[in-house]
Coordinates of C-alpha atoms in Angstrom, one line a residue:
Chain A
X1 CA -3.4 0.4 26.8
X2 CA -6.5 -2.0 28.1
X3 CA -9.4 -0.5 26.8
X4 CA -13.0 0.2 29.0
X5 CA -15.0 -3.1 28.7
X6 CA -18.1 -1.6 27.4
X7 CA -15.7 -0.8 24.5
X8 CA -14.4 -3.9 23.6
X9 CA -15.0 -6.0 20.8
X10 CA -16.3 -9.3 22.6
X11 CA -19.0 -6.9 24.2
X12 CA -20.7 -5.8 20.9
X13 CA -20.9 -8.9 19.3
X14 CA -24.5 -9.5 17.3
X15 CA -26.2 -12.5 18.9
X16 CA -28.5 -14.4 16.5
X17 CA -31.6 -12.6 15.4
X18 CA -29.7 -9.0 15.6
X19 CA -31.1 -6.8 12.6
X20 CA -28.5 -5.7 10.3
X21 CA -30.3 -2.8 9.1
X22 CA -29.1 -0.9 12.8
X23 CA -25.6 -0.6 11.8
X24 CA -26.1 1.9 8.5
X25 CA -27.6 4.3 11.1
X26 CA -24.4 3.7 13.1
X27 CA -22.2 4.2 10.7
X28 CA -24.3 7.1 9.2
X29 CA -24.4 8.9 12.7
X30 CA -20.5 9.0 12.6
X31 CA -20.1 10.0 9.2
X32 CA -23.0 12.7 8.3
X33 CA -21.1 14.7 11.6
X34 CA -17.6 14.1 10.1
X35 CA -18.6 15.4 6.5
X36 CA -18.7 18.9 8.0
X37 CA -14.8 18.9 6.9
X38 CA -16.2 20.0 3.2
X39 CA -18.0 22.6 4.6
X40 CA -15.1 24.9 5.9
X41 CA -15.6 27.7 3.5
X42 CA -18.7 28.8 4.8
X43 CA -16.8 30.7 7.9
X44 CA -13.8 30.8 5.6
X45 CA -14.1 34.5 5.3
X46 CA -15.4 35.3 8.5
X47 CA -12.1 33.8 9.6
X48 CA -9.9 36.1 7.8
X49 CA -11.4 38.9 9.0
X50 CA -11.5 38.2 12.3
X51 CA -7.3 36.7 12.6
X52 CA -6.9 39.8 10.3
X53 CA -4.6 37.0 8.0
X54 CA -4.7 35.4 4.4
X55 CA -7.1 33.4 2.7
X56 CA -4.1 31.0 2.8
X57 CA -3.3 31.3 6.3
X58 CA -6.6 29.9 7.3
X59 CA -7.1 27.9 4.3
X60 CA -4.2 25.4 5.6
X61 CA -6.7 24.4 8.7
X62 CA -8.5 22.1 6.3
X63 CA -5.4 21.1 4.3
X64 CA -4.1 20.1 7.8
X65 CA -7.3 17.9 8.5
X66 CA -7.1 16.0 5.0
X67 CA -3.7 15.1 5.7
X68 CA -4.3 14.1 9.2
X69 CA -7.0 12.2 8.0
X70 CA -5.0 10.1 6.0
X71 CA -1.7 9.8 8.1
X72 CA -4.4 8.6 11.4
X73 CA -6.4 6.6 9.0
X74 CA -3.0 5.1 7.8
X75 CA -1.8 4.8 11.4
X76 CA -4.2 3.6 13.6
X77 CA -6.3 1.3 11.0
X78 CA -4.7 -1.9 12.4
X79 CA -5.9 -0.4 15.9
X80 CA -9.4 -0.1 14.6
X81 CA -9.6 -3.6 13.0
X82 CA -8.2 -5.3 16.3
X83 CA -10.6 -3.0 18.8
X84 CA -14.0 -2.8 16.7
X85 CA -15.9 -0.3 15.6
X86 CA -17.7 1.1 18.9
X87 CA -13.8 1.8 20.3
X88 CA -13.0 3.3 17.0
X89 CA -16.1 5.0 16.8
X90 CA -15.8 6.6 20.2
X91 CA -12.2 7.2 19.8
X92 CA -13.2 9.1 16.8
X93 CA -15.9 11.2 18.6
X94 CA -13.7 12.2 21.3
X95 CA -11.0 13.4 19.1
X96 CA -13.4 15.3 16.4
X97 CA -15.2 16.8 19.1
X98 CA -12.1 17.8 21.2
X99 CA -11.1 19.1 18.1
X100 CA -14.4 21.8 17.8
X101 CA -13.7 22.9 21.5
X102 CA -10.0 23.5 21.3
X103 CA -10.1 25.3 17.8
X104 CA -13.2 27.2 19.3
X105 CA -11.2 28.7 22.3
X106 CA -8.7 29.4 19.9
X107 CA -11.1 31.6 17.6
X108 CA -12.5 32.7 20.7
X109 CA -8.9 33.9 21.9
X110 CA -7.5 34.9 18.4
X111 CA -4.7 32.6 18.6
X112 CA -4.4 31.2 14.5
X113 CA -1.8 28.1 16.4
X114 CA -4.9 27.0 18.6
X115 CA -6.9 26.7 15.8
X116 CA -4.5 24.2 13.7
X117 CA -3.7 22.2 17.0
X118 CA -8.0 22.3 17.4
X119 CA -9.6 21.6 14.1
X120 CA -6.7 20.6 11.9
X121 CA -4.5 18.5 14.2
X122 CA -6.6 16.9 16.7
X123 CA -10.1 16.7 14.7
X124 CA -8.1 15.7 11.9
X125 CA -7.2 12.1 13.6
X126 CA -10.9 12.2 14.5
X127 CA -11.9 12.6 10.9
X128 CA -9.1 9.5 9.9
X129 CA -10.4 7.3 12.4
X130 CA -14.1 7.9 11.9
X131 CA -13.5 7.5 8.8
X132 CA -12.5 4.2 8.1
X133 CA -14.2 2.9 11.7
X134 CA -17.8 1.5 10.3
X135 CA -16.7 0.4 7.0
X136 CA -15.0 -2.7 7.6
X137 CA -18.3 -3.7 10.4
X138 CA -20.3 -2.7 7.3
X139 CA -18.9 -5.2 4.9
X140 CA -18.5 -7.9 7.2
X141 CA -22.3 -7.4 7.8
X142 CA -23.2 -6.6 4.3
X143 CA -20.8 -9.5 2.2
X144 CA -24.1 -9.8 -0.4
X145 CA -23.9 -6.3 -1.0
X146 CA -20.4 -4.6 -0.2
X147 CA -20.9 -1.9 -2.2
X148 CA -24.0 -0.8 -1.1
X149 CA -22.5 -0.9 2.2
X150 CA -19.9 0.9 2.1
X151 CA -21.5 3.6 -0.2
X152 CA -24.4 4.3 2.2
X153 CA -21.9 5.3 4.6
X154 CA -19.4 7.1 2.6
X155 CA -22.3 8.6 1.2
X156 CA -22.7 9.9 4.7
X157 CA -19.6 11.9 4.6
X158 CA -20.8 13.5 1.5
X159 CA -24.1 14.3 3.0
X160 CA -22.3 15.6 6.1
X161 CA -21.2 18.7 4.3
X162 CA -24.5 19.5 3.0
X163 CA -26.0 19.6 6.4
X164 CA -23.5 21.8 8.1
X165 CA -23.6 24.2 5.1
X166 CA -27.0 25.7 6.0
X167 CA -27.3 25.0 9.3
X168 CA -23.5 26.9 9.8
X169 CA -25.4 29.4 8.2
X170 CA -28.4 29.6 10.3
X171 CA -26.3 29.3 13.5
X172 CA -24.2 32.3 12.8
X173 CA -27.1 34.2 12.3
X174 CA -28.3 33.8 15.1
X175 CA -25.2 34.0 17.3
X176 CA -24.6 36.9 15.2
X177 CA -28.0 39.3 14.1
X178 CA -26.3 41.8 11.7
X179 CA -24.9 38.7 9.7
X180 CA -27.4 37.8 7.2
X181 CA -26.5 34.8 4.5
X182 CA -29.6 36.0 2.2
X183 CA -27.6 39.2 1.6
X184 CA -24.0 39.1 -0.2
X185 CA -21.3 40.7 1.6
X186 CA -22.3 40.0 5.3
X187 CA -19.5 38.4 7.5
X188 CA -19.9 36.9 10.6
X189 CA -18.4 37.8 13.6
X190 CA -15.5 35.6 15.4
X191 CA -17.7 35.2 17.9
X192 CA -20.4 33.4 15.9
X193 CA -18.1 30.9 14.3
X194 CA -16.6 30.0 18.0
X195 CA -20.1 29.9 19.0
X196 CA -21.2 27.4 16.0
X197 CA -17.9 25.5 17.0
X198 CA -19.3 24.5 20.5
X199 CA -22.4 23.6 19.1
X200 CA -21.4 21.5 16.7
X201 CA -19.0 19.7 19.5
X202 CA -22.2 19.3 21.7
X203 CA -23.9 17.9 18.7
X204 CA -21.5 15.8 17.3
X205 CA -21.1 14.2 20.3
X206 CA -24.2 13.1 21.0
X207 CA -24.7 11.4 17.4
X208 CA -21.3 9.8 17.4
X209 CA -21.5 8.5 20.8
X210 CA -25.4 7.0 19.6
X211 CA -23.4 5.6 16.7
X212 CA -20.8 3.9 18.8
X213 CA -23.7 2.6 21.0
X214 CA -25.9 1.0 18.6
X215 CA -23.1 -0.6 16.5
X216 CA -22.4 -3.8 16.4
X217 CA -20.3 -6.7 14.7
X218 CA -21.1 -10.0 13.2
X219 CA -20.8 -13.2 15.4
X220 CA -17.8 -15.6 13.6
X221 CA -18.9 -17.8 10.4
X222 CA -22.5 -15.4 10.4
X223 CA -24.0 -15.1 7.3
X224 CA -26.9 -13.0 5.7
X225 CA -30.1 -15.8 5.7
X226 CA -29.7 -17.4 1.9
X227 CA -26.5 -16.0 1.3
X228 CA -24.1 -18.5 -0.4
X229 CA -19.9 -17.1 -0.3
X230 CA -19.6 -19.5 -3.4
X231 CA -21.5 -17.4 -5.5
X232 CA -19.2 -14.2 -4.7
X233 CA -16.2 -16.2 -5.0
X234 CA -17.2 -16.9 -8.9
X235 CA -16.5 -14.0 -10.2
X236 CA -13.4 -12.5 -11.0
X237 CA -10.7 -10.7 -8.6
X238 CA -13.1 -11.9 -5.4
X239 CA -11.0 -13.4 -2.9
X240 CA -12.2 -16.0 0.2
X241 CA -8.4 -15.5 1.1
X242 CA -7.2 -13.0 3.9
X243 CA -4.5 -10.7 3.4
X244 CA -2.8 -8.7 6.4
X245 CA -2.8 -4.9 6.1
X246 CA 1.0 -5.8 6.9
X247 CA 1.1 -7.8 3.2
X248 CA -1.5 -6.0 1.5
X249 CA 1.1 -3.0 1.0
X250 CA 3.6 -4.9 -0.5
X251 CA 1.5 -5.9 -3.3
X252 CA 1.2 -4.4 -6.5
X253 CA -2.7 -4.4 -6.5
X254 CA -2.1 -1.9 -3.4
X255 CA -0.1 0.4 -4.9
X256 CA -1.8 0.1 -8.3
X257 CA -5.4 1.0 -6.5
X258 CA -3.5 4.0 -4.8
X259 CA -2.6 5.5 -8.3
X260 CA -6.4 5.1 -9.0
X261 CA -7.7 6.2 -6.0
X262 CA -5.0 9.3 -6.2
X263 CA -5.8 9.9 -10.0
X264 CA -9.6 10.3 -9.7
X265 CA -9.3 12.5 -6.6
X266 CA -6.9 14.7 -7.8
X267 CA -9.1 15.2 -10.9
X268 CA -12.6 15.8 -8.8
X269 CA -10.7 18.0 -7.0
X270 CA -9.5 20.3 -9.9
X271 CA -13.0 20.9 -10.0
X272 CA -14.5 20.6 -6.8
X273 CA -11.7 23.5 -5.5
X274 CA -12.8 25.6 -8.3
X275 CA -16.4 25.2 -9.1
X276 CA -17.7 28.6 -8.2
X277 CA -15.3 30.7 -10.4
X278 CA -15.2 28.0 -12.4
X279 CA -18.4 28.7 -13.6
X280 CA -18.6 32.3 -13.7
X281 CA -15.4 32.0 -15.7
X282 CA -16.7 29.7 -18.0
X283 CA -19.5 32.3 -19.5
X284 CA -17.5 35.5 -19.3
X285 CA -17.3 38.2 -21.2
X286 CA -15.2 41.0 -20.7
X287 CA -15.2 41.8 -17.2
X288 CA -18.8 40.7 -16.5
X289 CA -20.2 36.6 -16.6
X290 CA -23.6 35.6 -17.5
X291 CA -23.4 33.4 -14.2
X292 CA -24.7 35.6 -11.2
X293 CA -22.9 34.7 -8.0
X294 CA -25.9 33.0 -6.5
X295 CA -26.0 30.9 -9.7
X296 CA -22.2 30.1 -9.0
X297 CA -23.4 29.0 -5.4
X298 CA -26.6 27.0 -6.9
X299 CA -23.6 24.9 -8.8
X300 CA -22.1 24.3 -6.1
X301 CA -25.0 22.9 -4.7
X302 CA -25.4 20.8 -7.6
X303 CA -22.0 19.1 -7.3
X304 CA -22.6 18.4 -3.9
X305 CA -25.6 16.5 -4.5
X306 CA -24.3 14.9 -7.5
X307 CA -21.3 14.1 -5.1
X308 CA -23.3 12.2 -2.6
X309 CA -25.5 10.5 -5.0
X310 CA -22.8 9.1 -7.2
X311 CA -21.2 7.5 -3.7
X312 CA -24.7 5.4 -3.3
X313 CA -25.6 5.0 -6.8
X314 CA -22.0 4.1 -8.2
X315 CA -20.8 1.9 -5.4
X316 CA -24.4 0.0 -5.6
X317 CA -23.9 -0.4 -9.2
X318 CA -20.5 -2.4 -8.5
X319 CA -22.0 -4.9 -7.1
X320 CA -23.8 -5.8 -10.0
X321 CA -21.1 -5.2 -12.6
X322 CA -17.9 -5.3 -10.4
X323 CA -15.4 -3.4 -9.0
X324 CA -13.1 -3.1 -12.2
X325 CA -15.3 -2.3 -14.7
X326 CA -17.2 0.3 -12.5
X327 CA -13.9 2.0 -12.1
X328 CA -13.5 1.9 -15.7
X329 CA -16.5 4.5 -16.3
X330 CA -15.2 6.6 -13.5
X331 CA -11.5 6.8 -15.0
X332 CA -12.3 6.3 -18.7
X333 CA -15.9 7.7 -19.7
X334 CA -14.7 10.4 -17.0
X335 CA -11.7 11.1 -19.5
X336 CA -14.1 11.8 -22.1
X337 CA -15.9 14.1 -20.3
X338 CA -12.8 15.9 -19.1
X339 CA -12.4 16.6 -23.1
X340 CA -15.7 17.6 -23.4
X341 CA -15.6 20.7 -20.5
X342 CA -12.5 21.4 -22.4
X343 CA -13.7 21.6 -25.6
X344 CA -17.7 22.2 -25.5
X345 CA -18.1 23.0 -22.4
X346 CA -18.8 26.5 -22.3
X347 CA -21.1 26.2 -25.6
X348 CA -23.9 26.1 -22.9
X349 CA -24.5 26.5 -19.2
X350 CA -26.7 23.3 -19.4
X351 CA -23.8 21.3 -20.5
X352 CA -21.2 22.6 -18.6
X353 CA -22.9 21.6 -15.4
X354 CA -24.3 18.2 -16.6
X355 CA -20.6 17.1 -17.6
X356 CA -19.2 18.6 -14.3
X357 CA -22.1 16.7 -12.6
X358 CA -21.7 13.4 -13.6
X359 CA -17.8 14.0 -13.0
X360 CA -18.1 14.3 -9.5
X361 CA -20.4 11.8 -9.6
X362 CA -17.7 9.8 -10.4
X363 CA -15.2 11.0 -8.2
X364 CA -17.5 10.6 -4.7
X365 CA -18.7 6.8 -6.7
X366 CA -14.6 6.4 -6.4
X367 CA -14.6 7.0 -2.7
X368 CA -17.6 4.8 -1.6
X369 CA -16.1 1.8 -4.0
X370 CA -12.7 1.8 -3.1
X371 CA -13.4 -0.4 0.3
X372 CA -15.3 -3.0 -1.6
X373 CA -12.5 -3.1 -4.1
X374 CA -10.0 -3.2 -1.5
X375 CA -12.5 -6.1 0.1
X376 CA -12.8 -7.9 -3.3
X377 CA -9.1 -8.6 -3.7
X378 CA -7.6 -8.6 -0.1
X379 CA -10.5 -10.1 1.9
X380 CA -12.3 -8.9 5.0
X381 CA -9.1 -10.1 7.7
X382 CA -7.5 -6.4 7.6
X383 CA -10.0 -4.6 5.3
X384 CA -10.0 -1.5 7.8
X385 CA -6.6 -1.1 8.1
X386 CA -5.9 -1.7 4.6
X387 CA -8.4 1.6 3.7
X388 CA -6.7 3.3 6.1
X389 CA -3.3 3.1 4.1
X390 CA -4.7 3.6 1.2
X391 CA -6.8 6.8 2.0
X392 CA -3.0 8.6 2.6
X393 CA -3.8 8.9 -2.0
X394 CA -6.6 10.9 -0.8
X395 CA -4.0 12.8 1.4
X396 CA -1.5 13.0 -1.3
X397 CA -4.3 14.2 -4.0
X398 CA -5.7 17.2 -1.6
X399 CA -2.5 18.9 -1.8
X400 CA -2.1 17.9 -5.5
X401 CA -4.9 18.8 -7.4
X402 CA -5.8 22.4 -5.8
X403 CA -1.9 23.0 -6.4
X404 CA -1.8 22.2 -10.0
X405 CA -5.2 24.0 -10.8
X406 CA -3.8 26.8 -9.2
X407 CA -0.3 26.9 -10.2
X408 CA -1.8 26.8 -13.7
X409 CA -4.2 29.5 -13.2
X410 CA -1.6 31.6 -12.0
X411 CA 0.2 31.7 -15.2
X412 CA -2.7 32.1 -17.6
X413 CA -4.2 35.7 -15.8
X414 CA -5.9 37.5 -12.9
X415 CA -8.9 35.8 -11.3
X416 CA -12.1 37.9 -12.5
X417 CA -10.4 37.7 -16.1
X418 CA -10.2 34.4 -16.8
X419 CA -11.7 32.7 -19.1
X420 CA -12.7 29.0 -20.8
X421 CA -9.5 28.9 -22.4
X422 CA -7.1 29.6 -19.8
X423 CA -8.9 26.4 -17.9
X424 CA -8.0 23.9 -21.0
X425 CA -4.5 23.2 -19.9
X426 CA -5.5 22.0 -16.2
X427 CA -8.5 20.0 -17.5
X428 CA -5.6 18.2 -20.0
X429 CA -3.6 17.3 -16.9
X430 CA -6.4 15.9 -15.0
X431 CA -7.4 14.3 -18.2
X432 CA -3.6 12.7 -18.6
X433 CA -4.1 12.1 -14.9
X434 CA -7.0 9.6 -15.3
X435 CA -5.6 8.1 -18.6
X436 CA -3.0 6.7 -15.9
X437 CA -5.4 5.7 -13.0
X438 CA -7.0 4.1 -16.1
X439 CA -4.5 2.5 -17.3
X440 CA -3.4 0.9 -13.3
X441 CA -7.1 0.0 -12.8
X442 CA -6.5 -2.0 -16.0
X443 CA -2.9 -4.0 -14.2
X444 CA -4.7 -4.9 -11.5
X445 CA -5.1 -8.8 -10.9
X446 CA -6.0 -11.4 -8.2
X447 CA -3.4 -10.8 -5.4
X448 CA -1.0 -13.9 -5.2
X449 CA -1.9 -17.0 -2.9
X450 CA 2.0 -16.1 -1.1
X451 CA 0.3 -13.2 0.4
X452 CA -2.4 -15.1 1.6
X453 CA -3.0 -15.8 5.6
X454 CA -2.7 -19.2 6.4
X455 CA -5.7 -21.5 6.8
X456 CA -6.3 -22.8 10.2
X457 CA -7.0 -26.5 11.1
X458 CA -9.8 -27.8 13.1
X459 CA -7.0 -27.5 16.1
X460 CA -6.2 -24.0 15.6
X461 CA -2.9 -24.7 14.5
X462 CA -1.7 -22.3 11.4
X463 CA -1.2 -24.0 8.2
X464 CA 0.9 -21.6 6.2
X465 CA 1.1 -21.9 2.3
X466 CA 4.9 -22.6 1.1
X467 CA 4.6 -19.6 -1.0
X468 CA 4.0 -17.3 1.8
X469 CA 6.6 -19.1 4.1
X470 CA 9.1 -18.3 1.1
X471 CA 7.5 -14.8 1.0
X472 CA 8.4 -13.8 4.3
Chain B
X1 CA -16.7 -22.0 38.9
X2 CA -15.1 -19.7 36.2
X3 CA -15.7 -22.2 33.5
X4 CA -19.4 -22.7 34.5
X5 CA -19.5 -18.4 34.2
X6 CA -17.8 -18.9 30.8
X7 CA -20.2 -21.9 29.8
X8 CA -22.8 -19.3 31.2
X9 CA -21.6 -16.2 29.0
X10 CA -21.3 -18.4 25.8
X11 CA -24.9 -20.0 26.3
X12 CA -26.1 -16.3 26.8
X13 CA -24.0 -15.2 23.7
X14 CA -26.1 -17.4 21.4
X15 CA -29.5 -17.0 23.0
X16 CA -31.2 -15.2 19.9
X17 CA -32.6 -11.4 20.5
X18 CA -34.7 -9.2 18.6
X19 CA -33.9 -6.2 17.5
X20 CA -36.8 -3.4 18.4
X21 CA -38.2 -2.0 15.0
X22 CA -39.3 1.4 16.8
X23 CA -35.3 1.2 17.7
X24 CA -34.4 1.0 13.9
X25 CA -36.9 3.4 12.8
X26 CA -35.3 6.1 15.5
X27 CA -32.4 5.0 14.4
X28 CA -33.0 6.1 10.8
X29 CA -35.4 9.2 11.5
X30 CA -32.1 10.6 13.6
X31 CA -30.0 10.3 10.8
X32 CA -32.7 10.7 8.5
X33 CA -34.2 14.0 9.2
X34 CA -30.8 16.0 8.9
X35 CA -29.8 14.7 5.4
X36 CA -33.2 15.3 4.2
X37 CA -32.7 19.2 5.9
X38 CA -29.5 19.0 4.5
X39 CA -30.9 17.8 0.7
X40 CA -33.8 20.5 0.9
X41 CA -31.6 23.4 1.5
X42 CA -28.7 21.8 -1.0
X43 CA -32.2 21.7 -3.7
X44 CA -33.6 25.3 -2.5
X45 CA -29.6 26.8 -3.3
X46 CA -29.3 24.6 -6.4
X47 CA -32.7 26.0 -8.1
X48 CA -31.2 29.4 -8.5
X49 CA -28.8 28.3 -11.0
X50 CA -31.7 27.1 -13.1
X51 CA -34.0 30.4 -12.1
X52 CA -31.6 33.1 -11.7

């Protein structure tokens, strides 16, 4: 399907003189307003009450998001690479937002169905396409600095969540007087959360369509002013070469980056999905923990800055020391600390949340890196589409790690009688589960010149490599 | 006639602009001002771990 003009790709393209600092804002605007998928649990109860069904029931809307996420990122990434990022970007807006109305009427109406199709289906492909839309536009603006490109805007999806936390909270309050977030036990009413859901498709919209109106792409062969590709192409695992989303998956480096990519998710998750009773647990005694409940909710808050912060600060660092080695510390000095909770971590409140800290640190850092990494070895041809395929390990570890932390908890007690000991066992899987992500990140190697795209010659005539030819 | 529109397109395509600063500072103040809500409020709920 022909899209609009003022979509298209030729229409957005920078001319000389454009400021490249605009297009973090873009990609920013799309991002901060599609992080509010991590803040679900804040009408997470009011939801129950109000379908009168399980925590399950409506815990499966943002399992069905996550996985949408990654099938549409997966799906339509080619799409977004061959459109640009203000079709993407818009694309993205209308589905997200479309998805706050639809599940909105359906809280509004009671029907659970409505709500799935709403939020979980349709936002859900809003979430996988705004996802990956800026960050290729990023790195093809940004090629000095890739990882500080891509982590200011993944950073974004962090920082999304801990906006719509406390403004969720605010809203229902006022939508909803006798719900008061100050005072422990209070529920909104169904009628607030619908309520916060139009608003936040009125406001959404308006950022996301700003982002897809100020963003822009690079004109061909443009380069930051005194940037030199030779430089970049000196160090190890950087590629000139472009490889097609097509070819990228039937590499090894893919599949080996998916295994890391799965591994450290699937372990920040074990305690991301946790951390509240995680903590309380931690420094129990008997029935009663030293942790208060709005301590439990102040460690949350830590992660989630610690989550956001590692995406900028981790990703930034790769730039200067690379992408392998950076995802060394995450898997292996992240291993280490796994041990640690295990072992010490409940000698001290102090040190359980610094080492759960700098873990998610590491597991947001693993997010915001993973494009430059993907850049690094496969080129900036398909980089978009190539995410997008590899985010379904994101999909794949948001149904894995909550299910092993739980099926393991399960068998070791009640919750509200756990204690530090019953968590050793899952933090030993997630600690064999990065000793493998370590151990791929290790494999990986320049991607072979048969996978390469084939250079073109001053008439425009394709020039494929023998190996490639034999390849296909 | 369509190829002097295109020569005039391209010519236009390469004519250099620049970009407003009070656009990139709006730019940055509206994504700006809500992460640094959002940070305050993460801060504010993150204290009480620390002070009970």
């Amino acid at each position: 399907m022909a899209l609009p003009g003022f979509l298209r790709r030729e229409r957005i393209v920078a001319r000389p003189g454009f400021n490249r600092w605009l297009i973090p804002p873009a990609a920013l605007a799309v991002h901060l307003c599609i992080g509010q998928a991590y803040a679900t649990s804040v009408y997470k109860t009011a939801l129950v009450e109000d379908f009168g069904t399980s925590q399950t029931a409506i815990g499966i809307v943002f399992s069905i998001a996550i996985v949408m996420l990654g099938l549409s990122a997966a799906l339509f990434g080619t799409w977004v690479d061959r459109n640009g990022p203000r079709a993407a970007m818009f694309t993205a807006a209308c589905f997200w937002v479309t998805g706050f109305v639809v599940g909105g009427i359906g809280i509004e109406t009671r029907q659970l169905w409505l709500l799935y199709l709403g939020y979980g289906v349709i936002g859900g492909i809003g979430l996988g396409i705004g996802y990956i839309s800026p960050v290729s536009t990023l790195i093809k603006w940004f090629p000095d600095r890739p990882g500080l490109a891509t982590g200011m805007a993944i950073m974004g999806f962090g920082g999304g969540a801990l906006i719509a936390s406390p403004l969720s909270r605010q809203l229902m309050n006022w939508y909803d007087p006798e719900y008061d977030p100050a005072v422990a036990g209070t529920v909104p009413s169904g009628g607030a959360v619908s309520a916060l859901f139009f608003t936040f498709a009125a406001v959404y919209l308006v950022f996301m369509m700003f982002g897809a109106f100020i963003v822009r792409v690079p004109a061909e062969g443009w380069r930051p002013a005194g940037f030199d590709p030779s430089t970049v192409k000196q160090k190890a695992l950087v590629t000139t070469e472009s490889v097609s989303a097509r070819n990228a998956v039937k590499t090894p480096q893919f599949w080996l980056l998916w295994t890391v990519l799965f591994c450290n998710v699937t372990a920040g998750i074990g305690i991301l999905e946790q951390a509240a009773p995680m903590i309380q647990d931690f420094f129990r005694t008997g029935d009663t923990s030293t942790v208060a409940v709005t301590a439990a909710a102040g460690f949350v808050g830590v992660l989630s800055l610690f989550n956001m912060a590692g995406r900028f600060v981790w990703s930034t660092t790769s730039d200067f020391i690379g992408r392998k080695p950076i995802y060394m510390v995450y898997l292996g000095v992240g291993l280490v600390l796994y041990v640690a909770l295990a072992t010490i971590g409940n000698s001290a409140t102090w040190v359980f949340v610094l080492l759960a800290a700098v873990i998610i640190s590491f597991y947001g850092g693993g997010f915001a890196t993973i494009p430059a990494y993907l850049r690094d070895l496969f080129g900036t041809y398909q980089v978009g589409a190539i995410h997008g395929r590899l985010l379904t390990a994101w999909s794949a570890a948001g149904v894995a790690g909550p299910l092993i932390v739980n099926s393991v908890l399960d068998t070791q007690g009640e919750p509200g009688s756990l204690v530090a000991a019953n968590y050793r066992p899952a933090l030993f899987i997630m600690v064999g589960l990065l000793a493998v992500g370590f151990v791929a990140n290790l494999l990986v190697r320049p991607v072979a010149s048969k996978w390469h795209e084939p250079h073109r010659d001053a008439a425009g005539a394709a020039t494929p490599t023998p190996e490639r030819s034999a390849a296909r | 006639m369509s190829t002097s529109i295109s020569k005039e397109q391209s010519a236009d395509a390469q004519r250099p602009v620049h970009t407003p600063t009070g656009l990139i500072a709006f730019a940055w103040t509206l994504v700006g001002v809500p992460l640094a809500y959002g940070l305050y409020q993460t801060v504010k709920t993150a204290l009480t771990l620390f002070t009970g």
